[in-house]
mmCIF file of C-alpha atoms in Angstrom:
data_model
loop_
_atom_site.group_PDB
_atom_site.id
_atom_site.type_symbol
_atom_site.label_atom_id
_atom_site.label_comp_id
_atom_site.label_asym_id
_atom_site.label_seq_id
_atom_site.Cartn_x
_atom_site.Cartn_y
_atom_site.Cartn_z
ATOM 1 C CA MET A 1 0.000 0.000 0.000
ATOM 2 C CA GLY A 2 2.809 2.380 0.909
ATOM 3 C CA HIS A 3 4.667 1.612 -2.326
ATOM 4 C CA ALA A 4 1.528 2.238 -4.378
ATOM 5 C CA LEU A 5 0.965 5.544 -2.594
ATOM 6 C CA ASP A 6 4.558 6.633 -3.260
ATOM 7 C CA THR A 7 4.174 5.737 -6.940
ATOM 8 C CA PHE A 8 0.955 7.736 -7.139
ATOM 9 C CA ARG A 9 2.624 10.756 -5.527
ATOM 10 C CA ARG A 10 5.580 10.592 -7.930
ATOM 11 C CA LEU A 11 3.180 10.356 -10.869
ATOM 12 C CA GLU A 12 1.236 13.339 -9.582
ATOM 13 C CA ARG A 13 4.439 15.393 -9.290
ATOM 14 C CA VAL A 14 5.413 14.508 -12.850
ATOM 15 C CA ILE A 15 1.991 15.512 -14.171
ATOM 16 C CA ARG A 16 2.036 18.762 -12.221
ATOM 17 C CA ALA A 17 5.539 19.620 -13.475
ATOM 18 C CA ASP A 18 4.611 18.897 -17.087
ATOM 19 C CA ALA A 19 1.417 20.940 -16.773
ATOM 20 C CA ALA A 20 3.408 23.832 -15.292
ATOM 21 C CA GLY A 21 5.575 23.887 -18.401
ATOM 22 C CA TRP A 22 2.460 24.410 -20.494
ATOM 23 C CA GLY A 23 0.955 26.930 -18.102
ATOM 24 C CA ILE A 24 -1.898 24.564 -17.217
ATOM 25 C CA PRO A 25 -3.100 24.864 -13.591
ATOM 26 C CA ALA A 26 -2.468 21.709 -11.571
ATOM 27 C CA VAL A 27 -6.148 21.305 -10.701
ATOM 28 C CA ALA A 28 -7.142 21.583 -14.356
ATOM 29 C CA ALA A 29 -4.510 18.996 -15.302
ATOM 30 C CA LEU A 30 -5.849 16.488 -12.775
ATOM 31 C CA VAL A 31 -9.435 17.113 -13.920
ATOM 32 C CA LEU A 32 -8.442 16.494 -17.538
ATOM 33 C CA LEU A 33 -6.848 13.192 -16.526
ATOM 34 C CA VAL A 34 -9.800 11.789 -14.586
ATOM 35 C CA ALA A 35 -12.654 13.197 -16.688
ATOM 36 C CA PRO A 36 -12.522 10.645 -19.575
ATOM 37 C CA PRO A 37 -12.846 7.479 -17.441
ATOM 38 C CA ILE A 38 -15.602 9.135 -15.421
ATOM 39 C CA ALA A 39 -17.388 10.023 -18.676
ATOM 40 C CA VAL A 40 -17.184 6.381 -19.792
ATOM 41 C CA VAL A 41 -18.810 5.226 -16.577
ATOM 42 C CA LEU A 42 -21.533 7.857 -16.773
ATOM 43 C CA LEU A 43 -22.358 7.044 -20.403
ATOM 44 C CA ALA A 44 -22.408 3.321 -19.597
ATOM 45 C CA LEU A 45 -24.936 4.029 -16.852
ATOM 46 C CA THR A 46 -27.285 5.544 -19.437
ATOM 47 C CA VAL A 47 -27.325 2.387 -21.611
ATOM 48 C CA PRO A 48 -30.273 0.844 -19.689
ATOM 49 C CA HIS A 49 -32.177 4.075 -20.380
ATOM 50 C CA PRO A 50 -32.534 4.142 -24.194
ATOM 51 C CA ASN A 51 -34.130 7.567 -24.472
ATOM 52 C CA LEU A 52 -31.310 9.260 -22.577
ATOM 53 C CA TYR A 53 -28.617 7.151 -24.233
ATOM 54 C CA HIS A 54 -29.807 7.935 -27.755
ATOM 55 C CA PHE A 55 -30.288 11.599 -26.874
ATOM 56 C CA LEU A 56 -26.571 11.665 -26.120
ATOM 57 C CA VAL A 57 -25.093 9.487 -28.883
ATOM 58 C CA ASP A 58 -27.401 9.709 -31.918
ATOM 59 C CA GLU A 59 -26.657 11.825 -34.972
ATOM 60 C CA ASP A 60 -27.406 15.531 -34.559
ATOM 61 C CA HIS A 61 -27.520 15.150 -30.791
ATOM 62 C CA VAL A 62 -25.378 16.206 -27.844
ATOM 63 C CA ILE A 63 -22.108 14.343 -28.369
ATOM 64 C CA GLU A 64 -21.961 14.679 -32.154
ATOM 65 C CA TRP A 65 -22.536 18.428 -32.142
ATOM 66 C CA THR A 66 -19.971 18.825 -29.368
ATOM 67 C CA GLN A 67 -17.537 16.851 -31.529
ATOM 68 C CA PHE A 68 -18.192 19.158 -34.455
ATOM 69 C CA PHE A 69 -17.673 22.396 -32.551
ATOM 70 C CA ALA A 70 -14.556 21.034 -30.787
ATOM 71 C CA ILE A 71 -12.761 19.941 -33.954
ATOM 72 C CA LEU A 72 -13.908 23.014 -35.902
ATOM 73 C CA ALA A 73 -12.509 25.223 -33.136
ATOM 74 C CA ALA A 74 -9.287 23.181 -33.298
ATOM 75 C CA SER A 75 -8.945 23.995 -37.014
ATOM 76 C CA VAL A 76 -9.151 27.720 -36.258
ATOM 77 C CA VAL A 77 -6.709 27.486 -33.353
ATOM 78 C CA PHE A 78 -4.135 25.545 -35.390
ATOM 79 C CA ALA A 79 -4.427 28.030 -38.253
ATOM 80 C CA LEU A 80 -3.733 30.931 -35.888
ATOM 81 C CA ALA A 81 -0.818 29.018 -34.349
ATOM 82 C CA ALA A 82 0.584 28.357 -37.838
ATOM 83 C CA ARG A 83 0.487 32.079 -38.601
ATOM 84 C CA THR A 84 2.436 32.883 -35.438
ATOM 85 C CA ALA A 85 4.971 30.119 -36.138
ATOM 86 C CA ARG A 86 5.524 31.542 -39.635
ATOM 87 C CA ARG A 87 6.057 35.033 -38.217
ATOM 88 C CA LEU A 88 8.620 33.575 -35.816
ATOM 89 C CA GLY A 89 10.509 32.089 -38.751
ATOM 90 C CA ARG A 90 9.677 28.486 -37.849
ATOM 91 C CA ALA A 91 8.534 27.429 -41.295
ATOM 92 C CA ARG A 92 8.448 23.662 -40.719
ATOM 93 C CA LEU A 93 6.399 24.006 -37.578
ATOM 94 C CA ALA A 94 4.055 26.379 -39.411
ATOM 95 C CA VAL A 95 3.516 23.788 -42.171
ATOM 96 C CA VAL A 96 2.740 21.051 -39.645
ATOM 97 C CA LEU A 97 0.287 23.277 -37.807
ATOM 98 C CA LEU A 98 -1.374 24.348 -41.050
ATOM 99 C CA LEU A 99 -1.807 20.696 -42.034
ATOM 100 C CA ALA A 100 -3.346 20.053 -38.614
ATOM 101 C CA ALA A 101 -5.751 22.934 -39.234
ATOM 102 C CA LEU A 102 -6.774 21.595 -42.647
ATOM 103 C CA MET A 103 -7.230 18.058 -41.373
ATOM 104 C CA SER A 104 -9.299 19.298 -38.429
ATOM 105 C CA PHE A 105 -11.511 21.292 -40.802
ATOM 106 C CA VAL A 106 -12.065 18.241 -43.011
ATOM 107 C CA VAL A 107 -12.941 16.113 -39.982
ATOM 108 C CA ALA A 108 -15.413 18.777 -38.835
ATOM 109 C CA GLY A 109 -17.088 18.734 -42.232
ATOM 110 C CA GLU A 110 -17.201 14.957 -42.236
ATOM 111 C CA GLU A 111 -18.810 14.891 -38.794
ATOM 112 C CA ILE A 112 -21.903 16.698 -40.070
ATOM 113 C CA SER A 113 -21.756 15.197 -43.588
ATOM 114 C CA TRP A 114 -20.823 18.643 -44.890
ATOM 115 C CA GLY A 115 -24.117 20.109 -43.726
ATOM 116 C CA GLN A 116 -26.231 17.608 -45.642
ATOM 117 C CA ARG A 117 -28.963 17.242 -43.050
ATOM 118 C CA LEU A 118 -28.982 20.960 -42.274
ATOM 119 C CA LEU A 119 -29.316 21.924 -45.927
ATOM 120 C CA GLY A 120 -31.506 19.007 -46.969
ATOM 121 C CA LEU A 121 -29.035 17.822 -49.620
ATOM 122 C CA THR A 122 -29.611 14.574 -51.483
ATOM 123 C CA THR A 123 -26.807 12.022 -51.615
ATOM 124 C CA PRO A 124 -25.639 11.331 -55.189
ATOM 125 C CA ASP A 125 -26.416 7.776 -56.289
ATOM 126 C CA ALA A 126 -22.748 6.947 -56.853
ATOM 127 C CA LEU A 127 -21.930 7.853 -53.251
ATOM 128 C CA LYS A 128 -25.101 6.362 -51.808
ATOM 129 C CA ASN A 129 -24.176 2.956 -53.245
ATOM 130 C CA VAL A 130 -20.830 2.808 -51.432
ATOM 131 C CA ASN A 131 -21.605 4.782 -48.264
ATOM 132 C CA HIS A 132 -23.164 2.476 -45.679
ATOM 133 C CA GLN A 133 -25.091 5.378 -44.146
ATOM 134 C CA GLY A 134 -26.096 6.860 -47.492
ATOM 135 C CA GLU A 135 -24.608 10.257 -46.610
ATOM 136 C CA ILE A 136 -22.357 12.843 -48.230
ATOM 137 C CA ASN A 137 -19.124 11.961 -46.473
ATOM 138 C CA ILE A 138 -16.032 9.892 -47.066
ATOM 139 C CA HIS A 139 -15.431 8.267 -43.692
ATOM 140 C CA ASN A 140 -18.544 6.081 -44.005
ATOM 141 C CA ILE A 141 -17.555 4.619 -47.361
ATOM 142 C CA THR A 142 -17.289 0.938 -46.526
ATOM 143 C CA SER A 143 -13.941 0.352 -48.243
ATOM 144 C CA LEU A 144 -12.351 3.410 -46.598
ATOM 145 C CA GLN A 145 -13.840 3.347 -43.115
ATOM 146 C CA LYS A 146 -11.178 1.056 -41.698
ATOM 147 C CA PHE A 147 -8.483 3.560 -42.701
ATOM 148 C CA PHE A 148 -10.271 6.367 -40.886
ATOM 149 C CA ASN A 149 -10.634 4.122 -37.834
ATOM 150 C CA LEU A 150 -6.940 3.303 -38.044
ATOM 151 C CA GLY A 151 -6.112 7.004 -38.238
ATOM 152 C CA GLU A 152 -8.246 7.731 -35.189
ATOM 153 C CA GLY A 153 -6.569 4.989 -33.202
ATOM 154 C CA THR A 154 -3.096 6.089 -34.345
ATOM 155 C CA VAL A 155 -3.636 9.710 -33.303
ATOM 156 C CA GLY A 156 -4.961 8.445 -29.981
ATOM 157 C CA LEU A 157 -1.893 6.258 -29.488
ATOM 158 C CA TYR A 158 0.421 9.152 -30.354
ATOM 159 C CA GLY A 159 -1.277 11.525 -27.936
ATOM 160 C CA PHE A 160 -1.183 8.908 -25.186
ATOM 161 C CA LEU A 161 2.210 7.259 -25.599
ATOM 162 C CA VAL A 162 4.541 9.988 -26.864
ATOM 163 C CA PRO A 163 4.065 12.355 -23.877
ATOM 164 C CA ILE A 164 4.689 9.448 -21.491
ATOM 165 C CA LEU A 165 7.890 8.438 -23.312
ATOM 166 C CA TRP A 166 9.048 12.050 -23.465
ATOM 167 C CA ALA A 167 8.432 12.608 -19.750
ATOM 168 C CA SER A 168 10.181 9.337 -18.893
ATOM 169 C CA SER A 169 13.256 10.309 -20.920
ATOM 170 C CA ARG A 170 13.386 13.740 -19.296
ATOM 171 C CA ILE A 171 13.179 12.197 -15.834
ATOM 172 C CA ARG A 172 16.000 9.748 -16.614
ATOM 173 C CA THR A 173 18.276 12.471 -17.963
ATOM 174 C CA GLY A 174 17.481 14.915 -15.185
ATOM 175 C CA PHE A 175 15.963 17.665 -17.342
ATOM 176 C CA ARG A 176 13.290 19.907 -15.910
ATOM 177 C CA LEU A 177 9.751 18.954 -16.914
ATOM 178 C CA ASP A 178 8.491 22.437 -16.171
ATOM 179 C CA ARG A 179 10.741 24.031 -18.783
ATOM 180 C CA LEU A 180 8.869 24.185 -22.068
ATOM 181 C CA GLY A 181 10.868 24.590 -25.251
ATOM 182 C CA LEU A 182 9.509 25.026 -28.749
ATOM 183 C CA ASP A 183 11.199 21.747 -29.667
ATOM 184 C CA ARG A 184 8.425 19.869 -27.879
ATOM 185 C CA LEU A 185 5.357 21.751 -29.071
ATOM 186 C CA LEU A 186 4.187 18.741 -31.071
ATOM 187 C CA ILE A 187 4.203 16.543 -27.974
ATOM 188 C CA PRO A 188 0.822 16.939 -26.232
ATOM 189 C CA PRO A 189 0.657 17.735 -22.512
ATOM 190 C CA LEU A 190 0.848 14.689 -20.277
ATOM 191 C CA CYS A 191 -2.457 15.589 -18.628
ATOM 192 C CA LEU A 192 -4.252 14.887 -21.920
ATOM 193 C CA ALA A 193 -3.110 11.257 -21.964
ATOM 194 C CA THR A 194 -6.474 9.773 -21.004
ATOM 195 C CA LEU A 195 -8.318 11.934 -23.541
ATOM 196 C CA PHE A 196 -6.162 10.362 -26.257
ATOM 197 C CA PHE A 197 -6.055 6.900 -24.701
ATOM 198 C CA LEU A 198 -9.811 6.398 -24.862
ATOM 199 C CA PRO A 199 -10.134 6.382 -28.693
ATOM 200 C CA PHE A 200 -7.034 4.195 -29.021
ATOM 201 C CA ALA A 201 -8.358 1.727 -26.464
ATOM 202 C CA TYR A 202 -11.827 1.686 -28.036
ATOM 203 C CA ARG A 203 -10.515 1.036 -31.547
ATOM 204 C CA GLY A 204 -8.074 -1.590 -30.307
ATOM 205 C CA PHE A 205 -10.776 -3.361 -28.310
ATOM 206 C CA ARG A 206 -13.136 -3.346 -31.287
ATOM 207 C CA VAL A 207 -10.511 -4.830 -33.608
ATOM 208 C CA ALA A 208 -9.393 -7.472 -31.124
ATOM 209 C CA PHE A 209 -12.709 -8.579 -29.643
ATOM 210 C CA LEU A 210 -15.727 -6.995 -31.351
ATOM 211 C CA PRO A 211 -15.056 -6.513 -35.071
ATOM 212 C CA ASP A 212 -18.763 -7.007 -35.836
ATOM 213 C CA ALA A 213 -20.239 -5.179 -32.852
ATOM 214 C CA GLY A 214 -23.870 -4.182 -32.805
ATOM 215 C CA GLU A 215 -25.336 -0.701 -32.965
ATOM 216 C CA ARG A 216 -25.164 -0.063 -29.220
ATOM 217 C CA ILE A 217 -21.391 -0.653 -29.068
ATOM 218 C CA THR A 218 -20.820 1.285 -32.290
ATOM 219 C CA GLU A 219 -22.743 4.272 -30.947
ATOM 220 C CA PHE A 220 -20.686 4.184 -27.748
ATOM 221 C CA GLY A 221 -17.706 5.057 -29.928
ATOM 222 C CA GLU A 222 -19.026 8.614 -30.191
ATOM 223 C CA LEU A 223 -17.592 9.319 -26.726
ATOM 224 C CA PRO A 224 -14.004 8.266 -27.595
ATOM 225 C CA GLU A 225 -14.252 10.420 -30.725
ATOM 226 C CA LEU A 226 -15.285 13.359 -28.573
ATOM 227 C CA THR A 227 -12.375 12.902 -26.159
ATOM 228 C CA LEU A 228 -9.999 12.691 -29.127
ATOM 229 C CA TYR A 229 -11.273 15.964 -30.569
ATOM 230 C CA LEU A 230 -11.100 17.644 -27.164
ATOM 231 C CA GLY A 231 -7.524 16.429 -26.772
ATOM 232 C CA ILE A 232 -6.653 17.870 -30.179
ATOM 233 C CA LEU A 233 -8.378 21.168 -29.375
ATOM 234 C CA ILE A 234 -6.653 21.600 -26.017
ATOM 235 C CA SER A 235 -3.309 20.689 -27.596
ATOM 236 C CA GLY A 236 -3.881 23.392 -30.181
ATOM 237 C CA LEU A 237 -4.777 25.944 -27.529
ATOM 238 C CA VAL A 238 -1.647 25.373 -25.457
ATOM 239 C CA ILE A 239 0.566 25.321 -28.573
ATOM 240 C CA ARG A 240 -0.859 28.638 -29.697
ATOM 241 C CA ARG A 241 -0.382 30.156 -26.253
ATOM 242 C CA ALA A 242 3.232 28.980 -26.152
ATOM 243 C CA LEU A 243 3.888 30.490 -29.587
ATOM 244 C CA ASP A 244 2.185 33.737 -28.612
ATOM 245 C CA ARG A 245 4.404 33.974 -25.542
ATOM 246 C CA THR A 246 7.467 33.429 -27.714
ATOM 247 C CA TRP A 247 6.237 36.116 -30.101
ATOM 248 C CA LEU A 248 5.863 38.576 -27.254
ATOM 249 C CA SER A 249 9.345 37.813 -25.906
ATOM 250 C CA GLU A 250 11.275 37.445 -29.192
ATOM 251 C CA GLY A 251 9.259 39.414 -31.727
ATOM 252 C CA PRO A 252 9.330 38.604 -35.444
ATOM 253 C CA ALA A 253 12.188 36.623 -36.919
ATOM 254 C CA SER A 254 14.992 38.790 -38.224
ATOM 255 C CA ASN A 255 15.545 38.891 -41.971
#
């Protein structure tokens, strides 16, 4: 018991130090860590109550619209961060951030089928025949869906594993975790690990144990998608803030 408590305290110190480097309050960091598993439990508790469950997970309902606004906001935040990175003379970082903005915008469009239901658009026959939901989007094309699922799981794995490996290497080499350099802006904060872990775990579990899951399990996947988008959004926000701070301290890159 004592050993477990010591391990927990060391882990808490590491998380707090990493959060300090990003300017994230310690309380907020701990909330971000515990919120995803709590959300899983709460959503699972609604399963025996179909009306509430479907109100949360169905198309054009609470979780899907939250997904849309989160990833759309992420596209704007990454675009603004890319502009600041370019002004600072960090061209490669600017390109990466701009790509993140474009990808986030595409995902946002895909989430609402590019406004099909809002605008009352009819799905072209060619797309309807290959899209298992009969909608104007790419990610539901049967032959391509597995690649989108793989991408979701890969981003989740990156956001979960890379910060842990980075923090472990810093601890071993004795570097300060609360010193944030621009060389690590593409490594998400450690406190977002569970937000990214959830979609990775869900996709991995589906592939390993439930490749042909029913509608109820499939709909539950809306929550891991939401945590992924929130993780991306928060990553974008802290990256932009770090770049803005550098801009204020360094000014534009010299010619």
